[in-house]
Short mmCIF file of C-alpha atoms and ligand atoms in Angstrom, two decimals:
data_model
loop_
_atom_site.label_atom_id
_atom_site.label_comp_id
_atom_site.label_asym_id
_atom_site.label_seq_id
_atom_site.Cartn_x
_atom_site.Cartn_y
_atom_site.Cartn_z
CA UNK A 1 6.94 -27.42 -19.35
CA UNK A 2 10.70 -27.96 -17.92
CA UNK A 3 11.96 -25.79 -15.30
CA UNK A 4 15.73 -24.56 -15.34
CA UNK A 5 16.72 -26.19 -11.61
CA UNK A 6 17.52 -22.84 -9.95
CA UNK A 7 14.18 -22.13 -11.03
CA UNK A 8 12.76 -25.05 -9.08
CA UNK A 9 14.73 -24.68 -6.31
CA UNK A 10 13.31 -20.80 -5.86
CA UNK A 11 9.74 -21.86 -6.36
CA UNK A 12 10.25 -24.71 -3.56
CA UNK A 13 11.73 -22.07 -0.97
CA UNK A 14 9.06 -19.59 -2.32
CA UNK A 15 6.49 -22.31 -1.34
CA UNK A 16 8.00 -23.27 1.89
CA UNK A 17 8.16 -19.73 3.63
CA UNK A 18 4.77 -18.18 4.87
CA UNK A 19 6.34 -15.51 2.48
CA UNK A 20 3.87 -12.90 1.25
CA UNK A 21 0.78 -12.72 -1.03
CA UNK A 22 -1.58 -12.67 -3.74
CA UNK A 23 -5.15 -12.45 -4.44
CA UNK A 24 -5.98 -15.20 -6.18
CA UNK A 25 -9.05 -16.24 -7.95
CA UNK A 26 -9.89 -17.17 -11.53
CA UNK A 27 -8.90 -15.07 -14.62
CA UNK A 28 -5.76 -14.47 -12.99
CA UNK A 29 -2.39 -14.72 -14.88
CA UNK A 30 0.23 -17.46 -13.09
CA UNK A 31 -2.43 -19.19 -11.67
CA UNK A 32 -0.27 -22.20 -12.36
CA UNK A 33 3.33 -20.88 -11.60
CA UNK A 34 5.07 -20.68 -14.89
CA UNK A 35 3.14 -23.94 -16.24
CA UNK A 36 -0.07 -24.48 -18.16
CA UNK A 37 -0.55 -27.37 -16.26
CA UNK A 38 -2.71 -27.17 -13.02
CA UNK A 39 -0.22 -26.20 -10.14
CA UNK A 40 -2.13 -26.26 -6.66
CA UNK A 41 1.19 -25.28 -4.82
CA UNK A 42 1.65 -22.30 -7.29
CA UNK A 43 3.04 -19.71 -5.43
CA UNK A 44 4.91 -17.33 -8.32
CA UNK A 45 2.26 -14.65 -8.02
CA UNK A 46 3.52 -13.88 -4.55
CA UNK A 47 6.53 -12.51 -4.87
CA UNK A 48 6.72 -8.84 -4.02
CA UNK A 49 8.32 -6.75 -6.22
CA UNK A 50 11.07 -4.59 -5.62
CA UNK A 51 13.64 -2.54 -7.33
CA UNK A 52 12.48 -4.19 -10.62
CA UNK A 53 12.76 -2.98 -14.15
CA UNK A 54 9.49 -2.46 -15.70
CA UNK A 55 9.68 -5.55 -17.49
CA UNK A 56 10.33 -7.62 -14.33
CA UNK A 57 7.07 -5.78 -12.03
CA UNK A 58 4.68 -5.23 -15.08
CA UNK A 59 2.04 -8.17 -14.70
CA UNK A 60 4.47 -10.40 -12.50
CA UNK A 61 7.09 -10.00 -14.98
CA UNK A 62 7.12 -14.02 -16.76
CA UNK A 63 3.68 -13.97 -15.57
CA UNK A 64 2.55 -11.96 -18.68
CA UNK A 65 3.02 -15.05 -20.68
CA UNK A 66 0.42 -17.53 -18.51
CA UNK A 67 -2.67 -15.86 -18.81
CA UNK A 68 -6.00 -17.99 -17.76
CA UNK A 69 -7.15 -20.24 -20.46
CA UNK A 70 -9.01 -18.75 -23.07
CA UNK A 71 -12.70 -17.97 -21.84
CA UNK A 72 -11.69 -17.57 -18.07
CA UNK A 73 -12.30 -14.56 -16.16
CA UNK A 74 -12.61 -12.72 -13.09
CA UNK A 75 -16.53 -11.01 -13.06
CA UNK A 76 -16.64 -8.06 -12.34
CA UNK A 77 -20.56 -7.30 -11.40
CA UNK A 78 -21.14 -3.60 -11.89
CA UNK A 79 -22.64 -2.12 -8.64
CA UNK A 80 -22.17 -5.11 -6.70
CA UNK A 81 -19.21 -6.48 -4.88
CA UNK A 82 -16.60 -9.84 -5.99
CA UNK A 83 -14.38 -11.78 -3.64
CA UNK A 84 -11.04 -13.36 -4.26
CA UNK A 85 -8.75 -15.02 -1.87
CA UNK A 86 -5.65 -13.89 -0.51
CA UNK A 87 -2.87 -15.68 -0.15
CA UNK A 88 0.60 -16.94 0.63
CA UNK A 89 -0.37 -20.00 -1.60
CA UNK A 90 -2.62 -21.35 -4.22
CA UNK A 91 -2.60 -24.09 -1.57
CA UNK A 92 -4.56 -22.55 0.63
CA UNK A 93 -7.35 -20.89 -1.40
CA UNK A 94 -10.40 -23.05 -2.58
CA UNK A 95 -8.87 -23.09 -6.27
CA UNK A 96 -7.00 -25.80 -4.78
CA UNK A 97 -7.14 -29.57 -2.84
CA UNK A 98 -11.30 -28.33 -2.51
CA UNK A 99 -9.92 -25.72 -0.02
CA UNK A 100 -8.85 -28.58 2.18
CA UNK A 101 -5.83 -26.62 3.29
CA UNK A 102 -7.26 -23.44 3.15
CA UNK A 103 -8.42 -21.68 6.56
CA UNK A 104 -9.81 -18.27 7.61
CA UNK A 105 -6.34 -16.70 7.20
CA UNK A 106 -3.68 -16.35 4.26
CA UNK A 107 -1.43 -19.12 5.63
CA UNK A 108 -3.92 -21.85 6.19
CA UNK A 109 -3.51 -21.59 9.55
CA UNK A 110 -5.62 -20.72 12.55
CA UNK A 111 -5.19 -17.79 14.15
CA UNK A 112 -7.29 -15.80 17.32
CA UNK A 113 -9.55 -13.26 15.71
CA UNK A 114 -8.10 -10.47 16.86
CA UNK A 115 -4.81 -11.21 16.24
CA UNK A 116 -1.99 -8.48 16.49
CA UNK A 117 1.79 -8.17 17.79
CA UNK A 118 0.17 -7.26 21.67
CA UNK A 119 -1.33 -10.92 21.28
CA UNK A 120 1.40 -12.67 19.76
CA UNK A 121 0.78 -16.58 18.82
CA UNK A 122 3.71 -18.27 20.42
CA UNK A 123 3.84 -21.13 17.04
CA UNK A 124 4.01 -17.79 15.22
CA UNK A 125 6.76 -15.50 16.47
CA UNK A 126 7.43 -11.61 15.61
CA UNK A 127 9.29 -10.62 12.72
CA UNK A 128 12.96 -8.81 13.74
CA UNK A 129 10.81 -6.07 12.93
CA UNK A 130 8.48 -6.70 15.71
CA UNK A 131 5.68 -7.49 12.83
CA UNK A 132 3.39 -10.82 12.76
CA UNK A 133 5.14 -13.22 11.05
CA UNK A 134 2.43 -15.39 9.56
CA UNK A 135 0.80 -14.82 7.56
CA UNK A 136 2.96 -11.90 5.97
CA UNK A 137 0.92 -9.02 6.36
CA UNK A 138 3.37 -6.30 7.21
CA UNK A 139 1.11 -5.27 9.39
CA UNK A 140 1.00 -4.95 13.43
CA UNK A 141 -2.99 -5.75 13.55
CA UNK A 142 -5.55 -4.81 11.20
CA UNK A 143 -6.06 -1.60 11.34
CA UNK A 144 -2.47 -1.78 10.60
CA UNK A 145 -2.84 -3.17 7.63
CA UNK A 146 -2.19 -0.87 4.30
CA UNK A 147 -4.98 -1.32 2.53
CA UNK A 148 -4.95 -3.51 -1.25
CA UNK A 149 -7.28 -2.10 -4.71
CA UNK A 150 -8.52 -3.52 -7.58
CA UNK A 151 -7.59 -1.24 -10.80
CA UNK A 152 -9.25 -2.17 -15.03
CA UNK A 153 -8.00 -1.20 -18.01
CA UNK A 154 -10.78 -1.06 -20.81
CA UNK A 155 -7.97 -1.70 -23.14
CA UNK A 156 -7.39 -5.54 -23.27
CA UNK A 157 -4.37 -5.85 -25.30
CA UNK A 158 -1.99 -7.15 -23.54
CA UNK A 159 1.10 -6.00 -25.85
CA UNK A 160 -0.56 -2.89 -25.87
CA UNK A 161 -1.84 -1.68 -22.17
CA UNK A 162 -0.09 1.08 -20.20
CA UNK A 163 -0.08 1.70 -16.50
CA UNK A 164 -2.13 4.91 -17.75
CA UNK A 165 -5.19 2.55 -18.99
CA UNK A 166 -5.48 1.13 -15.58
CA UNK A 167 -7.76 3.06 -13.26
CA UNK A 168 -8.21 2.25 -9.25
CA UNK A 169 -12.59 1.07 -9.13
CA UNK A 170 -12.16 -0.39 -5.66
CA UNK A 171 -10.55 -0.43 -2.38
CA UNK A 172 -10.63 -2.82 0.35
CA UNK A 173 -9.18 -0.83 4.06
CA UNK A 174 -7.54 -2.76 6.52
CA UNK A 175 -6.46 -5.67 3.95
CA UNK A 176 -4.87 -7.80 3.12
CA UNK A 177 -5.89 -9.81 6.18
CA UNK A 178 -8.05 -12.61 6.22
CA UNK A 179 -8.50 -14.87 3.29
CA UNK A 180 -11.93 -13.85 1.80
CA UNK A 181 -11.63 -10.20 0.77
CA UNK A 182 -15.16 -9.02 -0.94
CA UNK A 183 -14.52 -5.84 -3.02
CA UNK A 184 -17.10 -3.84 -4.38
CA UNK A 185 -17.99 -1.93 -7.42
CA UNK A 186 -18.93 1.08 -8.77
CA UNK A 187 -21.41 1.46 -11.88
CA UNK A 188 -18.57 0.10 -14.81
CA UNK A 189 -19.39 0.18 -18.17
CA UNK A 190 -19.22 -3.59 -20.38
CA UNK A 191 -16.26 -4.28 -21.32
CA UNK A 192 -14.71 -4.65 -25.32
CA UNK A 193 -14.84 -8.05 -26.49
CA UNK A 194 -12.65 -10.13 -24.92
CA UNK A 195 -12.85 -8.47 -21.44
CA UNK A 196 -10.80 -6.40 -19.53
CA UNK A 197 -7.83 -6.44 -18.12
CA UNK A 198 -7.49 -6.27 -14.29
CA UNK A 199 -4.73 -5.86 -11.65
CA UNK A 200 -4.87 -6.16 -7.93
CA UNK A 201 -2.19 -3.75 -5.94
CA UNK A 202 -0.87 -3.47 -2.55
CA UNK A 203 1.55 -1.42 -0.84
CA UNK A 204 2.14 -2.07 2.87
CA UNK A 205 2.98 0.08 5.25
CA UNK A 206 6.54 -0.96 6.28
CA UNK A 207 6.65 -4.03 8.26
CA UNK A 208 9.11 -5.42 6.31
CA UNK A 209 11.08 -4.84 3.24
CA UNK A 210 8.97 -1.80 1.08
CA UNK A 211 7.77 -3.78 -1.40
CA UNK A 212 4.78 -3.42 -4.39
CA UNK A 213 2.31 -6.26 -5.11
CA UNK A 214 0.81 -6.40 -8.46
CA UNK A 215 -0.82 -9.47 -10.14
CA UNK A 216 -2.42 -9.59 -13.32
CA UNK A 217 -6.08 -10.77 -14.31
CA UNK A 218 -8.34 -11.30 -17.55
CA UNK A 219 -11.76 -9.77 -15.89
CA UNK A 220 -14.74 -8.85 -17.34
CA UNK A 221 -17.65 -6.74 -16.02
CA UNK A 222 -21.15 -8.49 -15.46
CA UNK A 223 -23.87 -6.98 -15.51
CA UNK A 224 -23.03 -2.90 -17.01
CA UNK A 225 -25.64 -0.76 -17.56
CA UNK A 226 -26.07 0.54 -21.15
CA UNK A 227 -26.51 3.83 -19.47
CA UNK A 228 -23.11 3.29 -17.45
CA UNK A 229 -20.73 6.63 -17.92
CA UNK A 230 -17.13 5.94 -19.38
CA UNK A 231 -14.13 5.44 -16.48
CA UNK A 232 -12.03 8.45 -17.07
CA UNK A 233 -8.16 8.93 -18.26
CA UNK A 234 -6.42 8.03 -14.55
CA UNK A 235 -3.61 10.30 -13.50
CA UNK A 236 -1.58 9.12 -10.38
CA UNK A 237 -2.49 9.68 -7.32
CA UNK A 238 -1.05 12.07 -4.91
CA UNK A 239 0.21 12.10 -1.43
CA UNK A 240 -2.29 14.31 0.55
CA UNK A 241 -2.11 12.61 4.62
CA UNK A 242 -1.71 16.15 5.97
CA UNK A 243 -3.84 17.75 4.06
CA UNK A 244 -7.11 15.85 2.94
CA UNK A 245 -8.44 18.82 1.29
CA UNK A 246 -5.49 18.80 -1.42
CA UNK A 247 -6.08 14.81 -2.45
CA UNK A 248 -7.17 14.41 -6.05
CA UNK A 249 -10.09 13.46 -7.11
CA UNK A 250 -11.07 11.43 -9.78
CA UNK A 251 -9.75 8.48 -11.71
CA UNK A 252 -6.34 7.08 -10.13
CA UNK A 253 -3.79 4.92 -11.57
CA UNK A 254 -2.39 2.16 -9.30
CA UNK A 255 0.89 3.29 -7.24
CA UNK A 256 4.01 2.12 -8.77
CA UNK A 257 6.93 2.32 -5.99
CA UNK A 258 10.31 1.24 -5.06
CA UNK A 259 11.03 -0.18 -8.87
CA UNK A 260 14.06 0.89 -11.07
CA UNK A 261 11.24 1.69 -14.16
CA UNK A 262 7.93 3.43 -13.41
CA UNK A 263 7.85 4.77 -10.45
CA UNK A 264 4.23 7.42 -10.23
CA UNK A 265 3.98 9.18 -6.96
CA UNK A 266 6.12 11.91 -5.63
CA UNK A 267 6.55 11.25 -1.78
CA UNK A 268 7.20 14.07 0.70
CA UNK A 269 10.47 14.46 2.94
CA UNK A 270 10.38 13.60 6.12
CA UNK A 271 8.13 11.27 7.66
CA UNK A 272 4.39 10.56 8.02
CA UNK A 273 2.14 10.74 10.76
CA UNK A 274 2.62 7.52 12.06
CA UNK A 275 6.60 8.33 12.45
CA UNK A 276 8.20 5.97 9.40
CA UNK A 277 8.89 6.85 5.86
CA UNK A 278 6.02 8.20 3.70
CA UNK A 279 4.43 4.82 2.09
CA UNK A 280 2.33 5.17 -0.48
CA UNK A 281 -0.59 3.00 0.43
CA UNK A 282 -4.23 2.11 -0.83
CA UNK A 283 -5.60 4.79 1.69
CA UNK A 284 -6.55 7.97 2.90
CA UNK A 285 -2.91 8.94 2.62
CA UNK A 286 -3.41 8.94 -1.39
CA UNK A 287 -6.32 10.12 -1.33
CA UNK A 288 -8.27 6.75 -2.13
CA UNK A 289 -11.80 6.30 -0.22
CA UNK A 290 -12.53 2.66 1.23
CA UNK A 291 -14.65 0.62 -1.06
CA UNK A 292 -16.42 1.44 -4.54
CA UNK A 293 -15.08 4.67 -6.58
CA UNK A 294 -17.38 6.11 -7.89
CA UNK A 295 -15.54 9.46 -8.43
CA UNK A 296 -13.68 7.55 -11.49
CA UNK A 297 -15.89 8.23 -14.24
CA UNK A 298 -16.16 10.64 -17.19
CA UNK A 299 -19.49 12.79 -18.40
CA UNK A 300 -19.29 10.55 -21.21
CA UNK A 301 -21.38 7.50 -22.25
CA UNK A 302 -19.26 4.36 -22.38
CA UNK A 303 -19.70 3.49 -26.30
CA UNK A 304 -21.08 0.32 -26.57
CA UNK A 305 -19.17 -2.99 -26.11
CA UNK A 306 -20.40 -6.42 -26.58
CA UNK A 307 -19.70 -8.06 -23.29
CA UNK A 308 -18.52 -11.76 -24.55
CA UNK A 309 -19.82 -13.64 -21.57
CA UNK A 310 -23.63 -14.54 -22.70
CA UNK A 311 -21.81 -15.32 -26.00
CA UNK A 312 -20.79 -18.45 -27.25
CA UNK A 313 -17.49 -19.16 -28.85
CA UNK A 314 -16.65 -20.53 -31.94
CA UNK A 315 -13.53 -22.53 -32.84
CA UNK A 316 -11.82 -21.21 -36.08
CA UNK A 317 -8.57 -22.46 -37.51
CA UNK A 318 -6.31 -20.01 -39.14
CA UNK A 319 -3.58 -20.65 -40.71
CA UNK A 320 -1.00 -18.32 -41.01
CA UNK A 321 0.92 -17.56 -44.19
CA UNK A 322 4.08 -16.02 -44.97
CA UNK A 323 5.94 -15.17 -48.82
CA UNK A 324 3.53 -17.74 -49.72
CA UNK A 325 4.92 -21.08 -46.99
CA UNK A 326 2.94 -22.20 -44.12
CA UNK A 327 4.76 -20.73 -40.74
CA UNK A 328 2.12 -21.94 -37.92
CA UNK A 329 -1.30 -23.13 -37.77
CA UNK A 330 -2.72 -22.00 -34.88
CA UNK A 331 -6.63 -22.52 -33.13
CA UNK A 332 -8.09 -18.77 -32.51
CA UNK A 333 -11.44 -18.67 -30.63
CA UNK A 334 -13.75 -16.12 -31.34
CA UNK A 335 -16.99 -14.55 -30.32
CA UNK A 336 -20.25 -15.62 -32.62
CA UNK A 337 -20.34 -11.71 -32.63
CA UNK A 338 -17.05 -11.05 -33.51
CA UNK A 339 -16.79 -9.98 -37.27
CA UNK A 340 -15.01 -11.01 -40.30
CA UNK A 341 -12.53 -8.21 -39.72
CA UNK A 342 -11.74 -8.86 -36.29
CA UNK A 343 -10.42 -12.45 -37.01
CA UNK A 344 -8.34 -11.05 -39.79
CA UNK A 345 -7.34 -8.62 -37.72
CA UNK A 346 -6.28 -10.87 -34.82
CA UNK A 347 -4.79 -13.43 -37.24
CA UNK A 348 -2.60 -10.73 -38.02
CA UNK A 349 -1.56 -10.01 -34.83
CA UNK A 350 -0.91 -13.48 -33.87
CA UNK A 351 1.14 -13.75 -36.68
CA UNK A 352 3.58 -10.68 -36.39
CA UNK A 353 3.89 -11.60 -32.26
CA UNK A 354 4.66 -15.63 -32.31
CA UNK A 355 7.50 -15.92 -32.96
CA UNK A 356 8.55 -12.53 -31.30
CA UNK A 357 6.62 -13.85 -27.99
CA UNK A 358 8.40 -17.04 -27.65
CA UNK A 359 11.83 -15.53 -28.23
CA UNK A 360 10.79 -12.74 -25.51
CA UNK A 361 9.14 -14.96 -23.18
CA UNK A 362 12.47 -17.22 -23.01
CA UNK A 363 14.19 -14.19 -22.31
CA UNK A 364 12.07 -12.74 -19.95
CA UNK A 365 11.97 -16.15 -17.98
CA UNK A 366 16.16 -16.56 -18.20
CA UNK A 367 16.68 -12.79 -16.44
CA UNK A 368 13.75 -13.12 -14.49
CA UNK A 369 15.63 -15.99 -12.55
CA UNK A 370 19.04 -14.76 -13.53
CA UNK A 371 17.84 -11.75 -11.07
CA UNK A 372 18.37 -13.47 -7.77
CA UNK A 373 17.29 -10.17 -5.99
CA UNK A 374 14.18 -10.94 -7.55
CA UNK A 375 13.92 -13.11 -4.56
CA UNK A 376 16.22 -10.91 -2.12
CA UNK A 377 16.19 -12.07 1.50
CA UNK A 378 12.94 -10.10 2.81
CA UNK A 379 14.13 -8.06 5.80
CA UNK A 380 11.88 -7.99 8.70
C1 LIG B 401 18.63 -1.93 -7.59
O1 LIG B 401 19.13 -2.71 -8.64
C2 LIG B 401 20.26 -2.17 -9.27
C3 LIG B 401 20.59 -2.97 -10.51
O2 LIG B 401 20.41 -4.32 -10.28
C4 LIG B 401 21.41 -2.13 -8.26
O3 LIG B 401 22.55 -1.56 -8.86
C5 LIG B 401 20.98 -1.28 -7.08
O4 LIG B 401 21.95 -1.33 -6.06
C6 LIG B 401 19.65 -1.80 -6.50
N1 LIG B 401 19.18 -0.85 -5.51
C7 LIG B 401 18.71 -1.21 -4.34
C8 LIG B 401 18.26 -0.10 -3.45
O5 LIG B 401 18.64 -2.37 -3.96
C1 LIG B 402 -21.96 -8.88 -1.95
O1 LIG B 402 -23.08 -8.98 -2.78
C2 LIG B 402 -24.03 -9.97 -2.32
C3 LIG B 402 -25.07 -10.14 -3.42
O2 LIG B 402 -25.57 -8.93 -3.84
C4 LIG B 402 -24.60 -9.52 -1.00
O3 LIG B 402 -25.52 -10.46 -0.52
C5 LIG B 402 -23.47 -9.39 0.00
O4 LIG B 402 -23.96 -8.85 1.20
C6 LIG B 402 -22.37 -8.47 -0.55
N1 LIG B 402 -21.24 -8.60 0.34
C7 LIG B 402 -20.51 -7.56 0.66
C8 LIG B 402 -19.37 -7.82 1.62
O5 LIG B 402 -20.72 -6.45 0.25
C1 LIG B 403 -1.86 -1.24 15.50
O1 LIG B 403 -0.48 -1.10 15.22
C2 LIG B 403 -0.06 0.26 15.12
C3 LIG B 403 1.38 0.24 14.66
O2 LIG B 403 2.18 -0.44 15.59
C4 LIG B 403 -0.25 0.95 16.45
O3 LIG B 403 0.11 2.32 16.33
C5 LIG B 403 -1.72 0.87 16.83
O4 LIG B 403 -1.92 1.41 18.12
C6 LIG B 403 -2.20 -0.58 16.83
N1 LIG B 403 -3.64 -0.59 17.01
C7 LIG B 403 -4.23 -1.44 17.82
C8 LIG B 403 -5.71 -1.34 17.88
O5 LIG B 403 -3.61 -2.24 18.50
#
């Protein structure tokens, strides 16, 4: 795929600044940049988002339109934990070069272990901000650092998914730090055929420009129990720092802030505990307990999926036909247990979004780099 050159030239100073992150790890969508081709600098994915329109912060904005290949996911293993690997660059994660570049922090670089602005690497000076610099944390030290979640949508369409069919199962404190960040998981039902859709969130607390992280992922969960309880409707969470006993309990949606479009929380006036604006973070201060949550679910029964991993797929061509000419051929793959209706179905679907999708997608990429605050200076 071709690049527009002001959309090369962002991607190179996106690559060259220890600017910001993403968790990456299989299943996830703009693995490869904008490209369907393997991309071991690919770097897209770690733009923060801010002021956005929904379009431009839901799944990474173009990133919508490179999901993994067909078949890839991120497992999810019910009541166990799954690690992915944050950051600045694909570069320095294990997906890429064998993890030759890759080291025990987000940068690639080394770092002392207890690293924090009172111990300041001199290679690595302090933000304006007085925040470490590399990698981008916007954090002081670690128990600084905001705090980053994992949220699943049992509804896998992509066209079709709200920020209301994403519920927060996990929490990681103190992150994003190091590279390797293990979450675990709660007892999640199977997911529908085809997966699940996942996202991975993170608000930090200041430290830089207030931005919101949110990548996209095709997931599915391994190993549900048939017994496993339905996750419940989400509602947003609430801002309860002062006041522990008023947090909500119960599913939460991911925290959409500082975007034109979507925005979820209500902050308070005034300022938090720590002295700085109220920032809505993956922590106590919404009401989200470190690790597993297992508060999520409903009395319910999760109806019974087929989980597609043990399955294999078969290759079915479909073509698709309109007032009786040939528009498209196209390759679907579905699941041996997939029925008769469900390729129908899909072949439907395919049909009444392709040409729709590639006009969008086009679009979406133009003002996505038309928006050169999309890539606003990050003040620090
Ligand atoms: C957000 O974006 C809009 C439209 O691009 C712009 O008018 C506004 O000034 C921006 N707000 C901030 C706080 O940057
Ligand atoms: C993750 O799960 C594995 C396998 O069950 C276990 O050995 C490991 O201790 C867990 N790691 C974390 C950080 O929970
Ligand atoms: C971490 O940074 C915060 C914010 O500057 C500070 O309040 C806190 O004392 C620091 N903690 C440690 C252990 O240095």
């Amino acid at each position: 795929m071709t690049f527009p050159a002001a959309a090369l030239l962002l991607l190179a100073a996106a690559s060259a600044a220890d600017a910001h992150l993403a968790a990456w790890s299989k299943g996830m969508f703009c693995k490869n940049d904008l490209s369907t081709t393997d991309q071991p600098n690919a770097a897209l994915a770690i733009q923060p988002l801010y002021n956005q329109t929904f379009a431009n912060w839901w799944f990474h904005g173009p990133c919508i339109n490179y999901p993994p290949p067909s078949g890839e996911f991120l497992n999810i293993p019910a009541n166990g934990n799954f690690t992915v690997e944050i950051a600045a660059n694909r570069a320095f994660t294990t997906l890429s070069y064998n993890g030759a570049k890759s080291s025990a922090w987000p940068d690639g670089k080394a770092h002392p272990d207890n690293y924090n602005t009172n111990n300041v690497d001199p290679m690595f000076p302090l933000t304006s901000t007085g925040c470490l610099s590399s990698p981008n944390l916007h954090a002081h030290n670690v128990s600084d650092a905001a705090g980053t979640a994992f949220a699943i949508s049992y509804n896998n369409d992509i066209t079709k998914a709200q920020v209301s069919d994403f519920t927060v199962f996990s929490v990681l404190q103190n992150t994003p730090w190091k590279r390797i960040a293990t979450y675990q998981v709660p007892n999640l039902p199977a997911c529908p055929t085809g997966g699940c859709l996942c996202a991975w969130a993170w608000i930090p607390n200041h430290c830089g420009q207030d931005n919101m992280y949110f990548n996209g992922y095709r997931c599915q969960v391994t190993g549900a129990l048939a017994s496993a309880k339905a996750v419940a409707s989400p509602s947003p969470p609430v801002w309860c720092e002062s006041d522990q006993g008023s947090c909500l309990v119960g599913a939460k949606q991911f925290t959409i802030q500082y975007q034109q479009e979507g925005n979820n929380v209500k902050l308070p006036g005034g300022f938090q505990k720590d002295g700085s604006w109220p920032s809505p973070g993956y922590n106590s201060k919404m009401g989200f307990t470190a690790g597993a949550q297992t508060d999520i679910f409903s009395n319910a029964v999760a109806a019974a999926t087929p989980n597609t991993c043990p399955n294999p797929s078969t290759t079915v061509t479909v073509q698709f036909v309109k007032t009786s000419t040939v528009t498209s051929t196209s390759t679907v793959v579905v699941t041996a247990t997939a029925s008769a209706a469900k390729v129908t179905s899909s072949a439907a679907a395919v049909t009444t979004s392709t040409s729709a999708k590639a006009t969008s997608s086009a679009a979406a990429r133009r003002s996505f780099f038309a928006r050169r605050e999309f890539y606003h200076p990050i003040m620090e």
